[in-house]
Short mmCIF file of C-alpha atoms in Angstrom, two decimals:
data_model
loop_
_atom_site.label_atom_id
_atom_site.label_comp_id
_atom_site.label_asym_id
_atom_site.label_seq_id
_atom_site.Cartn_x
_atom_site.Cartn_y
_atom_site.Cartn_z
CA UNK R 1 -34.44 -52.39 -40.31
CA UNK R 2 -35.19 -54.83 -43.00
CA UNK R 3 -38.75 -53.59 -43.83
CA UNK R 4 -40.19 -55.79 -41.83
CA UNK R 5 -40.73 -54.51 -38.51
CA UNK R 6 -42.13 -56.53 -34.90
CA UNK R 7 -42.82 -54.89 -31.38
CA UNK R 8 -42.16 -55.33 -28.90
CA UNK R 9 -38.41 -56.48 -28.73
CA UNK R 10 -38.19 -58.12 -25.23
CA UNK R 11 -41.48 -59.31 -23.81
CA UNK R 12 -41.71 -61.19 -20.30
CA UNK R 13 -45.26 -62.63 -18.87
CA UNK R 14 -46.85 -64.53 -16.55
CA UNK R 15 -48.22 -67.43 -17.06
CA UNK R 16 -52.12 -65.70 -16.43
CA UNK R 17 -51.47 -62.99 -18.92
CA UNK R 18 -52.22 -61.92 -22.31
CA UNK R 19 -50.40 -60.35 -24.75
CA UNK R 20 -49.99 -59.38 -27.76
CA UNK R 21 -47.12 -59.25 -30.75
CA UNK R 22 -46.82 -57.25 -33.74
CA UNK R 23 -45.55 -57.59 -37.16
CA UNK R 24 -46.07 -54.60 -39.76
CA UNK R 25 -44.80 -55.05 -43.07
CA UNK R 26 -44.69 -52.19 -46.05
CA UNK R 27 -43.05 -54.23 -48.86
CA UNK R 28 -46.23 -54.86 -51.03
CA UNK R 29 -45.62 -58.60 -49.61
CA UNK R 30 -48.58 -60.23 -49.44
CA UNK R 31 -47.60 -63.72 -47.25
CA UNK R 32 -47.23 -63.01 -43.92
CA UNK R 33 -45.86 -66.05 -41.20
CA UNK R 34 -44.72 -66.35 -37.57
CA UNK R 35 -41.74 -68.78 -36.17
CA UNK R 36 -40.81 -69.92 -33.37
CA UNK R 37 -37.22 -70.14 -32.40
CA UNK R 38 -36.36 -72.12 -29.24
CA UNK R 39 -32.98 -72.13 -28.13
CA UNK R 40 -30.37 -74.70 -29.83
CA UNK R 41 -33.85 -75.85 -31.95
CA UNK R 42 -34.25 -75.50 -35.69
CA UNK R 43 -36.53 -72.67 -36.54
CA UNK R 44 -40.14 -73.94 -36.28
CA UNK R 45 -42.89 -72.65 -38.58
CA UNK R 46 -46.37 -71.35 -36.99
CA UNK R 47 -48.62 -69.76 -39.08
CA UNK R 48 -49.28 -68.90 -42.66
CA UNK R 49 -51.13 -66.40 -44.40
CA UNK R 50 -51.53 -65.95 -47.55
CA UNK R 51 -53.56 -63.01 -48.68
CA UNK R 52 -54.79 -62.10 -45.28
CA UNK R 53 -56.24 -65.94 -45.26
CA UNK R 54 -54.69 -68.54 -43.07
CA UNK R 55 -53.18 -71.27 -44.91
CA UNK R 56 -50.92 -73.61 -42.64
CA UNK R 57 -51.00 -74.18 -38.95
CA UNK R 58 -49.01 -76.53 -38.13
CA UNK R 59 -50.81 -77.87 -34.70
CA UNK R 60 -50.19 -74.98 -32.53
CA UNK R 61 -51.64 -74.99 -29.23
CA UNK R 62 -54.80 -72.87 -29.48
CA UNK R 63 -52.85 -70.13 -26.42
CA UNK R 64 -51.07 -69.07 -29.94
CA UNK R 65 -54.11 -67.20 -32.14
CA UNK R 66 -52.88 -65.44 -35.07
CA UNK R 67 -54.63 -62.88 -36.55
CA UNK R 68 -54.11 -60.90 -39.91
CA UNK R 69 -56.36 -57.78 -40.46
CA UNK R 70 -54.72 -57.14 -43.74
CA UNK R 71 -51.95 -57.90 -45.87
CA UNK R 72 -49.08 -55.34 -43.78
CA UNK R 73 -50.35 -56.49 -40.31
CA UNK R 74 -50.14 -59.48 -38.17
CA UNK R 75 -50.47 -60.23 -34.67
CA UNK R 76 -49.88 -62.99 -32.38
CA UNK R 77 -52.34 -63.36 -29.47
CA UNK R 78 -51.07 -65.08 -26.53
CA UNK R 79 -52.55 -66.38 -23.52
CA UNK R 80 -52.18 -68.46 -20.61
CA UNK R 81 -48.69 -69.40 -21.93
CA UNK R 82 -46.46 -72.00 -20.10
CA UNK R 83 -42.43 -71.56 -19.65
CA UNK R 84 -41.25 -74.00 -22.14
CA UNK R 85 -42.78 -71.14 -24.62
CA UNK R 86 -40.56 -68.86 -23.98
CA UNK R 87 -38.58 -68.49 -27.30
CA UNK R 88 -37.97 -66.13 -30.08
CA UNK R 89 -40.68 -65.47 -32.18
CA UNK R 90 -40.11 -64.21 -35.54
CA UNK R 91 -42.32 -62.59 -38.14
CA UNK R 92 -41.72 -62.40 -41.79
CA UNK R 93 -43.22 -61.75 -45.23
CA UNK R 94 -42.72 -62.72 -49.30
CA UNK R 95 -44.69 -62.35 -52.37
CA UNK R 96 -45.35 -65.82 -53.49
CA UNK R 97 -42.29 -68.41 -53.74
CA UNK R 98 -39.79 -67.29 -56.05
CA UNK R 99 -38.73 -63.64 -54.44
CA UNK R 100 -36.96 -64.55 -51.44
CA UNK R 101 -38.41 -63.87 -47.56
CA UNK R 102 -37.82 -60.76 -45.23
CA UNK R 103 -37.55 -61.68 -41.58
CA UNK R 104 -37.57 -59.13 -38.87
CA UNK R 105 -35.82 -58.84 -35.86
CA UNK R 106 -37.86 -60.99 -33.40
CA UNK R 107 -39.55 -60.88 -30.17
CA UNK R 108 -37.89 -62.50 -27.29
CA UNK R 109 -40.31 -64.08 -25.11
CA UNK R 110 -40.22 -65.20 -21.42
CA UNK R 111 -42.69 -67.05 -20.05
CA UNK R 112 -41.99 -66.66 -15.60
CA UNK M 1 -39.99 -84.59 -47.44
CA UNK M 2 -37.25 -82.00 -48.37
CA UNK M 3 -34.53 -82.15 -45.76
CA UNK M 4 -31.82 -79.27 -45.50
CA UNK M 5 -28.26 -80.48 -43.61
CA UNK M 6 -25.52 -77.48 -43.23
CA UNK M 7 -22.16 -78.53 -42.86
CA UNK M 8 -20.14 -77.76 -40.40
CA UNK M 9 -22.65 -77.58 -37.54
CA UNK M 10 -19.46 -75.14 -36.10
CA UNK M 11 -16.44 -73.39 -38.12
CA UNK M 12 -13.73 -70.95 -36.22
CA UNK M 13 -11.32 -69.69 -38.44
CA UNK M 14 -8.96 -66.40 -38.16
CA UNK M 15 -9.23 -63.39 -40.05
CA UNK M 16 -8.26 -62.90 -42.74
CA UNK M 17 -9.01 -66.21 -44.08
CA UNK M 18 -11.45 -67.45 -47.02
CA UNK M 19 -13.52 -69.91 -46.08
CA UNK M 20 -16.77 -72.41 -47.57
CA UNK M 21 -20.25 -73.02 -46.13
CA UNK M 22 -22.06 -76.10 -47.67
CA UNK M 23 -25.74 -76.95 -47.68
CA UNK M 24 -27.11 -80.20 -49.25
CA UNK M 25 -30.69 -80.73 -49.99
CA UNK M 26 -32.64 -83.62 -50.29
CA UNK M 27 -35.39 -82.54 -53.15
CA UNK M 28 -33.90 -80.89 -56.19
CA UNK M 29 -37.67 -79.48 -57.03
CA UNK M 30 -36.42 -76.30 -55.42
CA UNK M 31 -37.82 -73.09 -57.03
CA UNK M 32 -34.61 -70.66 -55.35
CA UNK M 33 -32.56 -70.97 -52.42
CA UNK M 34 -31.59 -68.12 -50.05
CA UNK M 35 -29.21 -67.54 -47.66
CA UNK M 36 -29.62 -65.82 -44.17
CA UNK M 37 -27.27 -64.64 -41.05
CA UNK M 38 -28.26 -64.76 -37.80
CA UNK M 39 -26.77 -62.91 -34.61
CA UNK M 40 -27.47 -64.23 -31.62
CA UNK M 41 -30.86 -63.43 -30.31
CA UNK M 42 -31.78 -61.94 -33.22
CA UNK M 43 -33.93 -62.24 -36.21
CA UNK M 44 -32.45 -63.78 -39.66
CA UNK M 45 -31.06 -61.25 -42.05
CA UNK M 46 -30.80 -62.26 -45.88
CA UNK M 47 -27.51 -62.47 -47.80
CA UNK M 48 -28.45 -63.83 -51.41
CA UNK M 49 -31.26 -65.35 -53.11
CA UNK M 50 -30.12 -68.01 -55.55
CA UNK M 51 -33.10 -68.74 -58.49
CA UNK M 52 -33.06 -72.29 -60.02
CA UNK M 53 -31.87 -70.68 -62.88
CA UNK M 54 -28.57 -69.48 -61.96
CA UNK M 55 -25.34 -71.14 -60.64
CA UNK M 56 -24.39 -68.13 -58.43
CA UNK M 57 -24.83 -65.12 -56.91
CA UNK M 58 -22.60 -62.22 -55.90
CA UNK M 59 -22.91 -59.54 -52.67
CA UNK M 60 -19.62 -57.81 -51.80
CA UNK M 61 -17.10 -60.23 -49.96
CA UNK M 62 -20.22 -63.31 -50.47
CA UNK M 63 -20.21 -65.65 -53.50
CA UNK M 64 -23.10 -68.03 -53.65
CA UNK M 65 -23.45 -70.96 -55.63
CA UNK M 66 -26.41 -73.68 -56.42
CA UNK M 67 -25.87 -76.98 -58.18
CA UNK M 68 -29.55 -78.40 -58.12
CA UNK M 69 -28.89 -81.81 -59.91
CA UNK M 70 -26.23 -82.81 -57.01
CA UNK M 71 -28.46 -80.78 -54.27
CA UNK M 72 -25.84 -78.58 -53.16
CA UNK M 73 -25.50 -74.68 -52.49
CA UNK M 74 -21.87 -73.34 -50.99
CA UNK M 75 -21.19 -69.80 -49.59
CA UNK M 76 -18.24 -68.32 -49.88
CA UNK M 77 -17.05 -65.51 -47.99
CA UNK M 78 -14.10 -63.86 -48.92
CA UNK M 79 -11.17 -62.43 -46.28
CA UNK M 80 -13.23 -62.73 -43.20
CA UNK M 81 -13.96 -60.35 -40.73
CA UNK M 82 -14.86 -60.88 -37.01
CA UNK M 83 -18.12 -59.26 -37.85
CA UNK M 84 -19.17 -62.24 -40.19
CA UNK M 85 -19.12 -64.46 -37.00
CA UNK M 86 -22.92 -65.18 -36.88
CA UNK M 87 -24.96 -68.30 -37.73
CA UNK M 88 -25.31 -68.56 -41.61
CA UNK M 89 -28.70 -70.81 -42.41
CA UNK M 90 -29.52 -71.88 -45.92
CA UNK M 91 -32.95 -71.98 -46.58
CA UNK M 92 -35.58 -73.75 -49.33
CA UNK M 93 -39.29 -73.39 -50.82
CA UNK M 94 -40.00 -76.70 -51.98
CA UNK M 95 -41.84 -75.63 -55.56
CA UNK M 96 -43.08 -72.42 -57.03
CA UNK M 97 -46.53 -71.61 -55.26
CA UNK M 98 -45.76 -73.64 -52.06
CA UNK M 99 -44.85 -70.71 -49.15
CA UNK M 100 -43.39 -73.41 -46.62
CA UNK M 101 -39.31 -72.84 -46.27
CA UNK M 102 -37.42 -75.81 -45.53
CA UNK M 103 -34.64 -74.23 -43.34
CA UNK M 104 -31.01 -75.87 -42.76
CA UNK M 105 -29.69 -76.61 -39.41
CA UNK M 106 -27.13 -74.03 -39.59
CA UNK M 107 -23.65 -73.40 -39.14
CA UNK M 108 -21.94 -71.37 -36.57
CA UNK M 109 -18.94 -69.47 -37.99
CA UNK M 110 -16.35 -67.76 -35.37
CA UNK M 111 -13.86 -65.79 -36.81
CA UNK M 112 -10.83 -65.15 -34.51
CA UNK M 113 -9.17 -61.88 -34.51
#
């Protein structure tokens, strides 16, 4: 584990459902972000926060809605998802620019 | 607009063998650079963390180096092993204070028994 951990592993959904991923981080880190990783696609950055405050989204469809209760959690809320979302989605953390990132291990999405 | 480009997009090599990973970047503002490995289907592991101070960086069989005024980072790994065979991405922050990461495209290293 690299300290920063993200349940579940595998997730598969319907199109109709909701979920919900998890990203927990103990590393005193207090910039938290979600990617997206499609397959044969550059990583693609989500969502920001930066002391439990949202500071980037770059246009994500409103089915993605972040949330960060505090500085070691964040979740991704998803609903009414379509296939081409299916992807893996990674979570990771920093202190601010200058001390390296820590990624975790992803959640890989399916979308049926 | 910083812009990361790995090259090669694809290396095999045998065992045994040393071999160089390049990454060129477009904006020498950079605060540090870092280096990651990815397995397939799974999440990005770092490798070294390069501040604009230094030239280089050392982990075990892994030699990093950063030349910021030519925009260039290479990563050496020394006598490969089948188990390096991953994707290797090279990754930026554009200044100190800015969170974003300006990731490369990668480069997918095979290392043949």
């Amino acid at each position: 584990e690299t300290g920063v951990t993200q349940t579940p592993r595998h997730l598969v959904m319907g199109m109709t459902n909701k979920k919900s991923l998890k990203c927990e981080q103990h590393l005193g880190h207090n910039a938290m972000y979600w990617y997206k990783q499609s397959a044969k696609k550059p990583l693609e950055l989500m969502f920001v926060y930066s002391l439990e405050e949202r500071v980037e989204n770059n246009s994500v469809p409103s089915r993605f809605s972040p949330e960060c209760p505090n500085s070691s959690h964040l979740f991704l809320h998803l609903h009414t998802l379509q296939p081409e979302d299916s992807a893996l989605y990674l979570c990771a953390s920093s202190q601010p620019a200058g001390y390296g990132y820590t990624f975790g291990s992803g959640t890989r999405l399916t979308v049926v | 607009k910083q812009e990361v480009t790995q090259i090669p997009a694809a290396l095999s090599v045998p065992e045994g063998e040393n071999l160089v990973l390049n990454c060129s970047f477009t904006d020498s503002a950079i605060y540090n650079l870092q280096w990651f490995r990815q397995d397939p289907g799974k999440g990005l592991t770092s490798l070294l963390l390069i501040q604009s101070s230094q030239r280089e960086q050392t982990s075990g069989r892994l030699n990093a180096s950063l030349d910021k005024s030519s925009g260039r980072s290479t990563l050496y790994i020394a006598a490969s092993q089948p188990g390096d065979s991953a994707t290797y991405l090279c990754a930026v922050p554009p200044n100190f204070g800015n969170e974003k990461l300006t990731f490369g495209t990668g480069t997918r290293l095979t290392i043949i028994p």
